[in-house]
Amino acid sequence: MFQGFFNYDNPVWRFIGKLGDLILLNVLWTVCSIPIFTIGAATTAVYYVTLKMVRDENDSTIRSFFHSFKDNFKQATVIWLIFLAVGLMLAFDIWFFVTGQAPVPGTLGNLMTAIAGGLTILYIFAYTYVFPLQARFYNPVKYTIRNAFFMSIRHLFQTIGIVCMDILIVVGAVASLFYMPQIFALFILFGMPLTAFANSYLFVPIFKRYSPKERDGEEMRPLFEDEDESVKEAVDRLKNE
């Protein structure tokens, strides 16, 4: 009995090991995000590790994180800066119309607010997918963003579930700050990787549908060629299947 309990393949120890990995990932993500413009690369690296964790691929957390951080740095940084700029513009537009700063009639103002709100929802959907996609698939930046949008719409129920789960985690963290500081300390301990790990349980089966069959134990991270026809076929599959 005790021999089985202290076996490192025991589900209890695997769970404890994953908790330790999340704490370590939180430290790595926080340190690597300090320059701000590196948040995209750090987030991609976190998803690279959490997707492996969900698939029970026991690689070194630190080595895997920095492998992805280095490998995806350029593209993930470009994606992050694009989404940051678009997010700031959408936030300004919503503030502009909601606060009545826009010199437009009430009905038109409400319409513009609704349009900005709809675009924000689509933005959140695409943002939810774009870094996990960057961590899992090779694609040019514009096709990664496009695929994130189409995939989030195609798997709408899963997307809504992911977004709601993230909101619940954030709301739980904020609520615990005021009512249960001890629980809030746990949220601080696990940080952003906690949401990435939870999301990865939904992303893994979704991404599996777009991955070729694993060969000889190779990692399933296919290269979508940069030629327009090859990428167009991949995008069309997302839209039409």
Coordinates of N, CA and C in Angstrom, one line a residue:
M1 N 0.8 -1.2 0.0 CA 0.0 0.0 0.0 C 0.9 1.3 0.0
F2 N 1.8 1.3 1.0 CA 2.7 2.5 1.0 C 3.6 2.6 -0.2
Q3 N 4.0 1.4 -0.7 CA 4.9 1.4 -1.9 C 4.2 2.0 -3.0
G4 N 2.8 1.7 -3.2 CA 2.1 2.3 -4.3 C 1.9 3.8 -4.1
F5 N 1.7 4.2 -2.8 CA 1.4 5.6 -2.5 C 2.6 6.5 -2.9
F6 N 3.8 6.0 -2.6 CA 5.1 6.7 -2.9 C 5.6 6.5 -4.3
N7 N 4.9 5.8 -5.1 CA 5.2 5.7 -6.5 C 5.0 7.0 -7.2
Y8 N 5.9 7.5 -7.9 CA 5.8 8.8 -8.6 C 4.7 8.8 -9.7
D9 N 4.3 7.6 -10.1 CA 3.3 7.5 -11.1 C 1.9 7.5 -10.5
N10 N 1.9 7.5 -9.2 CA 0.6 7.6 -8.5 C -0.1 8.9 -8.8
P11 N -1.4 8.8 -9.1 CA -2.2 10.0 -9.5 C -2.1 11.2 -8.5
V12 N -1.9 10.9 -7.2 CA -1.8 12.0 -6.2 C -0.5 12.7 -6.5
W13 N 0.6 12.0 -6.7 CA 1.9 12.6 -6.9 C 1.9 13.4 -8.2
R14 N 1.3 12.8 -9.2 CA 1.2 13.5 -10.5 C 0.5 14.8 -10.4
F15 N -0.6 14.8 -9.6 CA -1.3 16.0 -9.3 C -0.5 17.1 -8.6
I16 N 0.2 16.6 -7.5 CA 1.0 17.5 -6.8 C 2.2 18.0 -7.7
G17 N 2.7 17.2 -8.5 CA 3.7 17.6 -9.4 C 3.3 18.7 -10.4
K18 N 2.0 18.6 -10.9 CA 1.5 19.6 -11.8 C 1.2 20.9 -11.0
L19 N 0.8 20.8 -9.8 CA 0.7 22.1 -9.0 C 2.0 22.8 -8.9
G20 N 3.1 22.0 -8.6 CA 4.4 22.6 -8.5 C 4.8 23.2 -9.8
D21 N 4.5 22.5 -10.9 CA 4.8 23.1 -12.3 C 4.1 24.4 -12.5
L22 N 2.9 24.5 -12.1 CA 2.1 25.7 -12.3 C 2.7 26.9 -11.5
I23 N 3.2 26.6 -10.3 CA 3.8 27.6 -9.5 C 5.1 28.1 -10.2
L24 N 5.9 27.1 -10.6 CA 7.1 27.5 -11.4 C 6.8 28.2 -12.6
L25 N 5.8 27.8 -13.4 CA 5.4 28.6 -14.6 C 5.0 30.0 -14.3
N26 N 4.3 30.2 -13.1 CA 3.9 31.5 -12.7 C 5.1 32.4 -12.5
V27 N 6.1 31.9 -11.9 CA 7.3 32.6 -11.7 C 8.0 33.0 -13.0
L28 N 8.1 32.0 -13.9 CA 8.7 32.2 -15.2 C 7.9 33.2 -16.0
W29 N 6.6 33.1 -16.0 CA 5.7 34.0 -16.8 C 5.8 35.4 -16.3
T30 N 5.8 35.6 -14.9 CA 5.9 36.9 -14.3 C 7.2 37.6 -14.7
V31 N 8.3 36.9 -14.5 CA 9.6 37.5 -14.8 C 9.8 37.8 -16.2
C32 N 9.4 36.9 -17.1 CA 9.5 37.1 -18.5 C 8.5 38.1 -19.1
S33 N 7.5 38.5 -18.4 CA 6.5 39.5 -18.8 C 6.8 40.9 -18.4
I34 N 7.8 41.0 -17.5 CA 8.1 42.3 -16.9 C 8.4 43.4 -18.0
P35 N 9.1 43.1 -19.1 CA 9.3 44.1 -20.1 C 8.0 44.5 -20.9
I36 N 6.9 43.9 -20.6 CA 5.6 44.2 -21.2 C 5.5 43.6 -22.6
F37 N 6.4 44.1 -23.5 CA 6.3 43.6 -24.9 C 6.5 42.2 -25.1
T38 N 7.0 41.5 -24.0 CA 7.3 40.1 -24.1 C 6.2 39.2 -23.5
I39 N 5.1 39.8 -23.2 CA 4.0 39.1 -22.6 C 3.5 38.0 -23.6
G40 N 3.4 38.3 -24.9 CA 2.9 37.4 -25.8 C 3.8 36.1 -25.9
A41 N 5.1 36.3 -25.9 CA 6.0 35.2 -25.9 C 5.9 34.4 -24.7
A42 N 5.8 35.0 -23.5 CA 5.7 34.3 -22.2 C 4.4 33.6 -22.1
T43 N 3.3 34.1 -22.6 CA 2.0 33.5 -22.6 C 2.0 32.2 -23.5
T44 N 2.6 32.4 -24.7 CA 2.7 31.3 -25.6 C 3.5 30.1 -25.0
A45 N 4.6 30.5 -24.3 CA 5.5 29.5 -23.6 C 4.7 28.8 -22.5
V46 N 3.9 29.5 -21.8 CA 3.0 28.9 -20.7 C 2.1 27.8 -21.4
Y47 N 1.4 28.2 -22.5 CA 0.5 27.3 -23.1 C 1.2 26.1 -23.7
Y48 N 2.4 26.3 -24.2 CA 3.2 25.2 -24.7 C 3.4 24.2 -23.6
V49 N 3.7 24.6 -22.4 CA 3.9 23.7 -21.3 C 2.6 23.1 -20.8
T50 N 1.5 23.9 -20.6 CA 0.3 23.4 -20.1 C -0.4 22.4 -21.0
L51 N -0.3 22.6 -22.3 CA -0.8 21.7 -23.3 C -0.1 20.3 -23.2
K52 N 1.2 20.4 -23.0 CA 2.0 19.1 -22.7 C 1.5 18.5 -21.4
M53 N 1.3 19.3 -20.4 CA 0.9 18.8 -19.1 C -0.5 18.0 -19.2
V54 N -1.4 18.6 -20.0 CA -2.7 17.9 -20.1 C -2.6 16.6 -20.9
R55 N -1.6 16.6 -21.9 CA -1.4 15.4 -22.7 C -0.5 14.4 -21.9
D56 N -0.1 14.8 -20.7 CA 0.8 13.9 -19.9 C 2.1 13.6 -20.5
E57 N 2.7 14.7 -21.1 CA 4.0 14.6 -21.7 C 5.0 15.2 -20.7
N58 N 5.7 14.4 -20.0 CA 6.5 14.8 -18.8 C 7.9 15.3 -19.2
D59 N 7.9 16.5 -19.9 CA 9.2 17.1 -20.2 C 9.5 18.1 -19.1
S60 N 10.8 18.6 -19.1 CA 11.2 19.6 -18.1 C 10.4 20.9 -18.3
T61 N 9.9 21.4 -17.2 CA 9.1 22.6 -17.3 C 9.9 23.8 -17.8
I62 N 11.0 23.9 -17.1 CA 11.9 25.1 -17.4 C 12.4 25.0 -18.9
R63 N 12.9 23.8 -19.2 CA 13.5 23.7 -20.6 C 12.4 23.9 -21.6
S64 N 11.2 23.3 -21.4 CA 10.1 23.5 -22.4 C 9.7 24.9 -22.5
F65 N 9.6 25.6 -21.3 CA 9.2 27.0 -21.4 C 10.1 27.9 -22.2
F66 N 11.4 27.8 -21.9 CA 12.4 28.6 -22.6 C 12.6 28.2 -24.1
H67 N 12.4 26.9 -24.4 CA 12.4 26.4 -25.7 C 11.3 27.1 -26.5
S68 N 10.1 27.2 -26.0 CA 9.0 27.8 -26.7 C 9.2 29.3 -26.7
F69 N 9.7 29.9 -25.6 CA 9.8 31.3 -25.5 C 10.8 31.8 -26.6
K70 N 11.9 31.1 -26.8 CA 12.9 31.5 -27.8 C 12.3 31.2 -29.2
D71 N 11.7 30.0 -29.4 CA 11.2 29.6 -30.7 C 10.1 30.5 -31.2
N72 N 9.2 31.0 -30.3 CA 8.1 31.7 -30.8 C 8.2 33.2 -30.5
F73 N 9.3 33.7 -30.0 CA 9.5 35.0 -29.5 C 9.0 36.1 -30.6
K74 N 9.6 36.0 -31.8 CA 9.3 37.0 -32.8 C 7.8 37.0 -33.1
Q75 N 7.2 35.9 -33.5 CA 5.8 35.9 -33.9 C 4.9 36.2 -32.8
A76 N 5.1 35.6 -31.6 CA 4.3 35.9 -30.5 C 4.3 37.4 -30.0
T77 N 5.4 38.0 -30.2 CA 5.6 39.4 -29.8 C 4.8 40.3 -30.8
V78 N 4.9 40.0 -32.1 CA 4.1 40.7 -33.1 C 2.6 40.5 -32.8
I79 N 2.2 39.3 -32.6 CA 0.8 39.0 -32.3 C 0.3 39.8 -31.1
W80 N 1.1 39.8 -30.0 CA 0.8 40.5 -28.8 C 0.6 42.0 -29.0
L81 N 1.5 42.6 -29.8 CA 1.5 44.0 -30.0 C 0.3 44.4 -30.9
I82 N -0.1 43.5 -31.9 CA -1.3 43.7 -32.7 C -2.5 43.7 -31.8
F83 N -2.6 42.7 -31.0 CA -3.8 42.6 -30.1 C -3.9 43.7 -29.1
L84 N -2.7 44.1 -28.6 CA -2.7 45.2 -27.6 C -3.2 46.5 -28.2
A85 N -2.8 46.8 -29.5 CA -3.2 48.0 -30.2 C -4.7 47.9 -30.5
V86 N -5.2 46.8 -31.0 CA -6.6 46.7 -31.3 C -7.4 46.7 -30.0
G87 N -7.0 46.1 -28.9 CA -7.7 46.1 -27.7 C -7.8 47.5 -27.1
L88 N -6.7 48.3 -27.2 CA -6.8 49.7 -26.7 C -7.8 50.5 -27.5
M89 N -7.8 50.3 -28.9 CA -8.7 51.0 -29.7 C -10.2 50.7 -29.4
L90 N -10.4 49.4 -29.2 CA -11.8 49.0 -28.8 C -12.2 49.5 -27.5
A91 N -11.3 49.5 -26.5 CA -11.6 50.0 -25.2 C -11.9 51.5 -25.3
F92 N -11.1 52.2 -26.1 CA -11.4 53.7 -26.3 C -12.7 53.9 -26.9
D93 N -13.1 53.1 -28.0 CA -14.3 53.3 -28.7 C -15.5 53.1 -27.7
I94 N -15.4 52.0 -26.9 CA -16.5 51.7 -26.0 C -16.7 52.9 -24.9
W95 N -15.5 53.3 -24.4 CA -15.5 54.4 -23.5 C -16.1 55.7 -24.1
F96 N -15.7 55.9 -25.4 CA -16.2 57.1 -26.1 C -17.7 57.2 -26.3
F97 N -18.3 56.0 -26.6 CA -19.7 56.0 -26.8 C -20.5 55.8 -25.5
V98 N -20.0 55.0 -24.6 CA -20.8 54.8 -23.3 C -20.8 56.0 -22.5
T99 N -19.7 56.8 -22.4 CA -19.7 58.0 -21.6 C -20.4 59.2 -22.3
G100 N -20.9 59.0 -23.5 CA -21.5 60.1 -24.2 C -20.6 61.1 -24.8
Q101 N -19.3 60.8 -24.9 CA -18.4 61.7 -25.5 C -18.6 61.9 -27.0
A102 N -19.2 60.9 -27.7 CA -19.4 61.0 -29.1 C -20.5 61.9 -29.5
P103 N -20.3 62.9 -30.4 CA -21.3 63.8 -30.8 C -22.3 63.2 -31.8
V104 N -23.0 62.2 -31.4 CA -23.9 61.5 -32.3 C -25.3 61.4 -31.6
P105 N -26.4 61.3 -32.3 CA -27.7 61.1 -31.7 C -27.8 59.9 -30.9
G106 N -28.8 59.8 -30.0 CA -28.9 58.7 -29.1 C -29.0 57.3 -29.8
T107 N -29.8 57.2 -30.8 CA -30.0 55.9 -31.5 C -28.7 55.5 -32.2
L108 N -28.1 56.4 -32.9 CA -26.9 56.1 -33.6 C -25.8 55.8 -32.6
G109 N -25.8 56.5 -31.5 CA -24.8 56.2 -30.5 C -24.9 54.8 -29.9
N110 N -26.2 54.4 -29.7 CA -26.4 53.1 -29.2 C -26.0 52.0 -30.2
L111 N -26.3 52.3 -31.5 CA -25.9 51.4 -32.5 C -24.3 51.2 -32.5
M112 N -23.6 52.3 -32.5 CA -22.2 52.3 -32.5 C -21.6 51.6 -31.3
T113 N -22.3 51.8 -30.1 CA -21.9 51.1 -28.9 C -22.0 49.6 -29.1
A114 N -23.2 49.2 -29.7 CA -23.5 47.7 -29.9 C -22.4 47.1 -30.8
I115 N -22.1 47.9 -31.9 CA -21.1 47.4 -32.9 C -19.7 47.2 -32.2
A116 N -19.3 48.2 -31.4 CA -18.1 48.1 -30.7 C -18.1 47.0 -29.7
G117 N -19.2 46.8 -29.0 CA -19.4 45.6 -28.1 C -19.2 44.3 -28.8
G118 N -19.9 44.2 -30.0 CA -19.8 43.0 -30.8 C -18.4 42.7 -31.2
L119 N -17.7 43.7 -31.7 CA -16.3 43.6 -32.1 C -15.4 43.1 -30.9
T120 N -15.7 43.7 -29.7 CA -15.0 43.3 -28.5 C -15.1 41.8 -28.2
I121 N -16.3 41.3 -28.3 CA -16.6 39.9 -28.1 C -15.8 39.0 -29.1
L122 N -15.8 39.4 -30.4 CA -15.0 38.7 -31.3 C -13.5 38.8 -31.0
Y123 N -13.1 39.9 -30.6 CA -11.7 40.1 -30.2 C -11.3 39.2 -29.0
I124 N -12.2 39.1 -28.0 CA -11.9 38.2 -26.9 C -11.8 36.8 -27.3
F125 N -12.8 36.4 -28.2 CA -12.7 35.0 -28.7 C -11.4 34.7 -29.4
A126 N -11.0 35.6 -30.3 CA -9.8 35.4 -31.1 C -8.5 35.4 -30.1
Y127 N -8.5 36.3 -29.2 CA -7.4 36.4 -28.2 C -7.3 35.2 -27.4
T128 N -8.4 34.6 -27.1 CA -8.4 33.4 -26.3 C -7.7 32.2 -27.0
Y129 N -7.8 32.2 -28.3 CA -7.2 31.1 -29.1 C -5.8 31.4 -29.6
V130 N -5.4 32.6 -29.8 CA -4.3 32.9 -30.6 C -3.0 32.5 -30.0
F131 N -2.7 32.6 -28.7 CA -1.5 32.2 -28.1 C -1.4 30.6 -28.0
P132 N -2.5 29.9 -27.6 CA -2.4 28.5 -27.7 C -2.1 28.0 -29.1
L133 N -2.7 28.6 -30.1 CA -2.5 28.2 -31.5 C -1.0 28.4 -31.8
Q134 N -0.5 29.6 -31.4 CA 1.0 29.9 -31.7 C 1.9 28.8 -31.0
A135 N 1.4 28.4 -29.8 CA 2.2 27.4 -29.1 C 2.2 26.0 -29.8
R136 N 1.1 25.7 -30.5 CA 0.8 24.4 -31.0 C 1.1 24.2 -32.5
F137 N 0.9 25.3 -33.3 CA 1.1 25.1 -34.7 C 2.0 26.2 -35.3
Y138 N 2.7 25.8 -36.4 CA 3.5 26.7 -37.1 C 2.7 27.4 -38.2
N139 N 2.6 28.7 -38.2 CA 1.9 29.5 -39.2 C 2.5 30.9 -39.2
P140 N 2.4 31.6 -40.4 CA 2.7 33.0 -40.4 C 1.7 33.7 -39.5
V141 N 2.1 34.9 -39.0 CA 1.3 35.6 -38.0 C -0.1 35.9 -38.5
K142 N -0.3 36.3 -39.8 CA -1.6 36.7 -40.2 C -2.5 35.5 -40.3
Y143 N -2.0 34.3 -40.6 CA -2.8 33.1 -40.6 C -3.1 32.5 -39.2
T144 N -2.2 32.7 -38.3 CA -2.4 32.4 -36.9 C -3.6 33.2 -36.3
I145 N -3.6 34.5 -36.6 CA -4.7 35.3 -36.2 C -6.0 34.9 -36.8
R146 N -6.0 34.7 -38.1 CA -7.2 34.3 -38.9 C -7.7 33.0 -38.4
N147 N -6.8 32.0 -38.2 CA -7.3 30.7 -37.7 C -7.8 30.8 -36.3
A148 N -7.3 31.7 -35.5 CA -7.8 31.9 -34.1 C -9.2 32.4 -34.2
F149 N -9.5 33.3 -35.1 CA -10.9 33.8 -35.2 C -11.8 32.7 -35.7
F150 N -11.5 32.0 -36.8 CA -12.4 31.0 -37.4 C -12.6 29.9 -36.4
M151 N -11.5 29.4 -35.8 CA -11.6 28.3 -34.9 C -12.5 28.6 -33.7
S152 N -12.3 29.9 -33.1 CA -13.2 30.3 -32.0 C -14.6 30.3 -32.3
I153 N -15.0 30.6 -33.6 CA -16.4 30.7 -34.0 C -16.9 29.2 -34.3
R154 N -16.0 28.5 -34.9 CA -16.4 27.1 -35.2 C -16.7 26.3 -34.0
H155 N -15.9 26.5 -33.0 CA -16.0 25.7 -31.7 C -16.6 26.7 -30.7
L156 N -17.8 27.3 -31.0 CA -18.4 28.4 -30.2 C -18.7 28.0 -28.8
F157 N -19.3 26.8 -28.6 CA -19.7 26.4 -27.3 C -18.4 26.2 -26.4
Q158 N -17.4 25.6 -27.0 CA -16.2 25.5 -26.2 C -15.5 26.8 -25.9
T159 N -15.6 27.7 -26.9 CA -15.1 29.1 -26.7 C -15.8 29.8 -25.6
I160 N -17.1 29.7 -25.6 CA -17.9 30.3 -24.5 C -17.6 29.7 -23.2
G161 N -17.4 28.4 -23.2 CA -17.0 27.7 -21.9 C -15.7 28.2 -21.4
I162 N -14.7 28.4 -22.3 CA -13.3 28.8 -21.9 C -13.4 30.2 -21.4
V163 N -14.1 31.1 -22.1 CA -14.2 32.5 -21.6 C -14.9 32.6 -20.3
C164 N -16.0 31.9 -20.1 CA -16.7 31.9 -18.8 C -15.9 31.3 -17.7
M165 N -15.1 30.3 -18.0 CA -14.3 29.7 -17.0 C -13.2 30.7 -16.5
D166 N -12.6 31.4 -17.5 CA -11.6 32.4 -17.2 C -12.2 33.6 -16.4
I167 N -13.4 34.0 -16.7 CA -14.1 35.0 -16.0 C -14.4 34.6 -14.5
L168 N -14.8 33.3 -14.4 CA -15.1 32.8 -13.0 C -13.8 32.8 -12.2
I169 N -12.7 32.4 -12.8 CA -11.4 32.4 -12.1 C -11.0 33.8 -11.6
V170 N -11.2 34.7 -12.5 CA -10.8 36.1 -12.2 C -11.7 36.7 -11.1
V171 N -13.1 36.5 -11.3 CA -14.0 36.9 -10.3 C -13.8 36.3 -8.9
G172 N -13.4 35.0 -9.0 CA -13.1 34.3 -7.7 C -11.9 34.9 -7.1
A173 N -10.9 35.2 -7.9 CA -9.7 35.8 -7.3 C -10.0 37.2 -6.7
V174 N -10.8 38.0 -7.4 CA -11.1 39.3 -6.9 C -12.0 39.2 -5.6
A175 N -13.0 38.3 -5.6 CA -13.8 38.2 -4.5 C -13.0 37.7 -3.2
S176 N -12.1 36.7 -3.5 CA -11.3 36.2 -2.4 C -10.4 37.3 -1.8
L177 N -10.0 38.2 -2.6 CA -9.2 39.3 -2.1 C -9.9 40.1 -0.9
F178 N -11.2 40.2 -1.0 CA -11.9 41.0 0.0 C -12.5 40.1 1.1
Y179 N -12.8 38.8 0.8 CA -13.5 38.0 1.7 C -12.7 36.8 2.3
M180 N -11.7 36.3 1.5 CA -10.9 35.2 1.9 C -9.5 35.4 1.4
P181 N -8.7 36.2 2.1 CA -7.3 36.5 1.7 C -6.5 35.3 1.5
Q182 N -6.7 34.2 2.3 CA -5.9 33.0 2.2 C -6.1 32.4 0.9
I183 N -7.3 32.4 0.4 CA -7.6 31.8 -1.0 C -7.0 32.7 -2.0
F184 N -7.0 34.0 -1.8 CA -6.4 34.9 -2.8 C -4.9 34.6 -2.9
A185 N -4.3 34.3 -1.8 CA -2.9 34.0 -1.9 C -2.6 32.8 -2.8
L186 N -3.5 31.8 -2.9 CA -3.4 30.7 -3.8 C -3.5 31.2 -5.2
F187 N -4.4 32.1 -5.5 CA -4.5 32.6 -6.9 C -3.2 33.3 -7.3
I188 N -2.6 34.1 -6.3 CA -1.4 34.8 -6.6 C -0.3 33.7 -6.9
L189 N -0.3 32.6 -6.1 CA 0.7 31.6 -6.2 C 0.7 31.0 -7.6
F190 N -0.5 30.7 -8.1 CA -0.6 30.0 -9.4 C -0.7 31.0 -10.6
G191 N -1.3 32.1 -10.4 CA -1.4 33.2 -11.4 C -2.0 32.8 -12.7
M192 N -1.5 33.4 -13.8 CA -2.0 33.2 -15.1 C -1.9 31.7 -15.6
P193 N -0.9 31.0 -15.2 CA -0.8 29.6 -15.7 C -2.0 28.7 -15.2
L194 N -2.7 29.1 -14.1 CA -3.8 28.4 -13.7 C -4.9 28.4 -14.7
T195 N -5.2 29.6 -15.3 CA -6.2 29.7 -16.3 C -5.8 29.0 -17.6
A196 N -4.5 29.1 -17.9 CA -4.0 28.4 -19.1 C -4.1 26.9 -19.0
F197 N -3.8 26.4 -17.8 CA -3.9 24.9 -17.5 C -5.4 24.5 -17.6
A198 N -6.3 25.3 -17.1 CA -7.7 24.9 -17.1 C -8.2 25.0 -18.6
N199 N -7.8 26.0 -19.3 CA -8.2 26.1 -20.7 C -7.6 25.0 -21.6
S200 N -6.4 24.5 -21.2 CA -5.8 23.5 -22.1 C -6.6 22.2 -22.1
Y201 N -7.4 21.9 -21.1 CA -8.2 20.7 -21.1 C -9.2 20.8 -22.2
L202 N -9.6 22.0 -22.6 CA -10.6 22.1 -23.7 C -9.8 22.3 -25.1
F203 N -8.6 22.9 -25.0 CA -7.9 23.2 -26.2 C -7.3 21.9 -26.8
V204 N -6.9 21.0 -26.0 CA -6.2 19.7 -26.4 C -7.1 18.9 -27.4
P205 N -8.4 18.6 -27.0 CA -9.3 17.9 -28.0 C -9.6 18.7 -29.2
I206 N -9.7 20.0 -29.1 CA -10.0 20.9 -30.3 C -8.8 20.8 -31.2
F207 N -7.6 21.0 -30.7 CA -6.4 21.0 -31.6 C -6.1 19.7 -32.2
K208 N -6.5 18.6 -31.5 CA -6.3 17.3 -32.0 C -6.9 17.1 -33.3
R209 N -8.1 17.7 -33.6 CA -8.8 17.6 -34.8 C -8.0 18.2 -36.0
Y210 N -7.1 19.1 -35.7 CA -6.3 19.7 -36.8 C -4.9 19.3 -36.9
S211 N -4.5 18.2 -36.1 CA -3.2 17.8 -36.1 C -3.1 16.5 -36.9
P212 N -2.0 16.3 -37.6 CA -1.8 15.0 -38.3 C -1.5 13.9 -37.3
K213 N -1.7 12.6 -37.7 CA -1.5 11.5 -36.8 C 0.0 11.5 -36.3
E214 N 0.2 11.3 -35.0 CA 1.5 11.2 -34.4 C 2.3 10.1 -35.0
R215 N 3.6 10.4 -35.4 CA 4.4 9.4 -36.0 C 5.7 9.1 -35.2
D216 N 5.9 7.9 -34.8 CA 7.1 7.5 -34.1 C 7.4 8.4 -32.9
G217 N 6.3 8.7 -32.2 CA 6.5 9.5 -30.9 C 6.8 10.9 -31.2
E218 N 6.8 11.4 -32.4 CA 7.1 12.8 -32.7 C 6.0 13.7 -32.1
E219 N 6.5 14.9 -31.7 CA 5.5 15.9 -31.2 C 4.6 16.3 -32.4
M220 N 3.3 16.4 -32.1 CA 2.3 16.8 -33.1 C 2.2 18.3 -33.2
R221 N 3.2 18.9 -33.9 CA 3.1 20.3 -34.0 C 3.4 20.6 -35.5
P222 N 2.4 20.4 -36.4 CA 2.6 20.4 -37.8 C 3.0 21.8 -38.4
L223 N 3.8 21.7 -39.5 CA 4.2 23.0 -40.2 C 3.2 23.2 -41.3
F224 N 2.4 24.3 -41.2 CA 1.6 24.7 -42.3 C 2.5 25.6 -43.2
E225 N 2.8 25.1 -44.4 CA 3.7 25.8 -45.3 C 3.3 27.2 -45.5
D226 N 4.2 28.1 -45.8 CA 4.0 29.5 -46.0 C 3.3 29.8 -47.4
E227 N 3.4 28.9 -48.3 CA 2.8 29.1 -49.6 C 1.3 29.4 -49.5
D228 N 0.8 30.4 -50.3 CA -0.6 30.8 -50.1 C -1.6 29.7 -50.3
E229 N -1.3 28.7 -51.2 CA -2.3 27.7 -51.5 C -2.4 26.8 -50.3
S230 N -1.3 26.4 -49.7 CA -1.3 25.5 -48.5 C -2.0 26.2 -47.4
V231 N -1.7 27.4 -47.1 CA -2.4 28.1 -46.0 C -3.9 28.3 -46.3
K232 N -4.2 28.6 -47.5 CA -5.6 28.8 -47.9 C -6.4 27.6 -47.7
E233 N -5.8 26.4 -48.0 CA -6.5 25.1 -47.8 C -6.7 24.9 -46.3
A234 N -5.7 25.3 -45.5 CA -5.9 25.1 -44.0 C -7.0 26.0 -43.5
V235 N -7.0 27.2 -43.9 CA -8.0 28.2 -43.5 C -9.4 27.8 -44.0
D236 N -9.5 27.3 -45.2 CA -10.8 26.9 -45.8 C -11.3 25.7 -45.0
R237 N -10.4 24.9 -44.5 CA -10.9 23.7 -43.8 C -11.5 24.2 -42.5
L238 N -10.9 25.2 -41.8 CA -11.5 25.8 -40.6 C -12.9 26.3 -40.8
K239 N -13.1 27.0 -42.0 CA -14.3 27.7 -42.3 C -15.4 26.7 -42.8
N240 N -15.0 25.7 -43.5 CA -16.0 24.9 -44.2 C -16.4 23.6 -43.6
E241 N -15.5 23.0 -42.7 CA -15.8 21.7 -42.2 C -17.0 21.8 -41.2

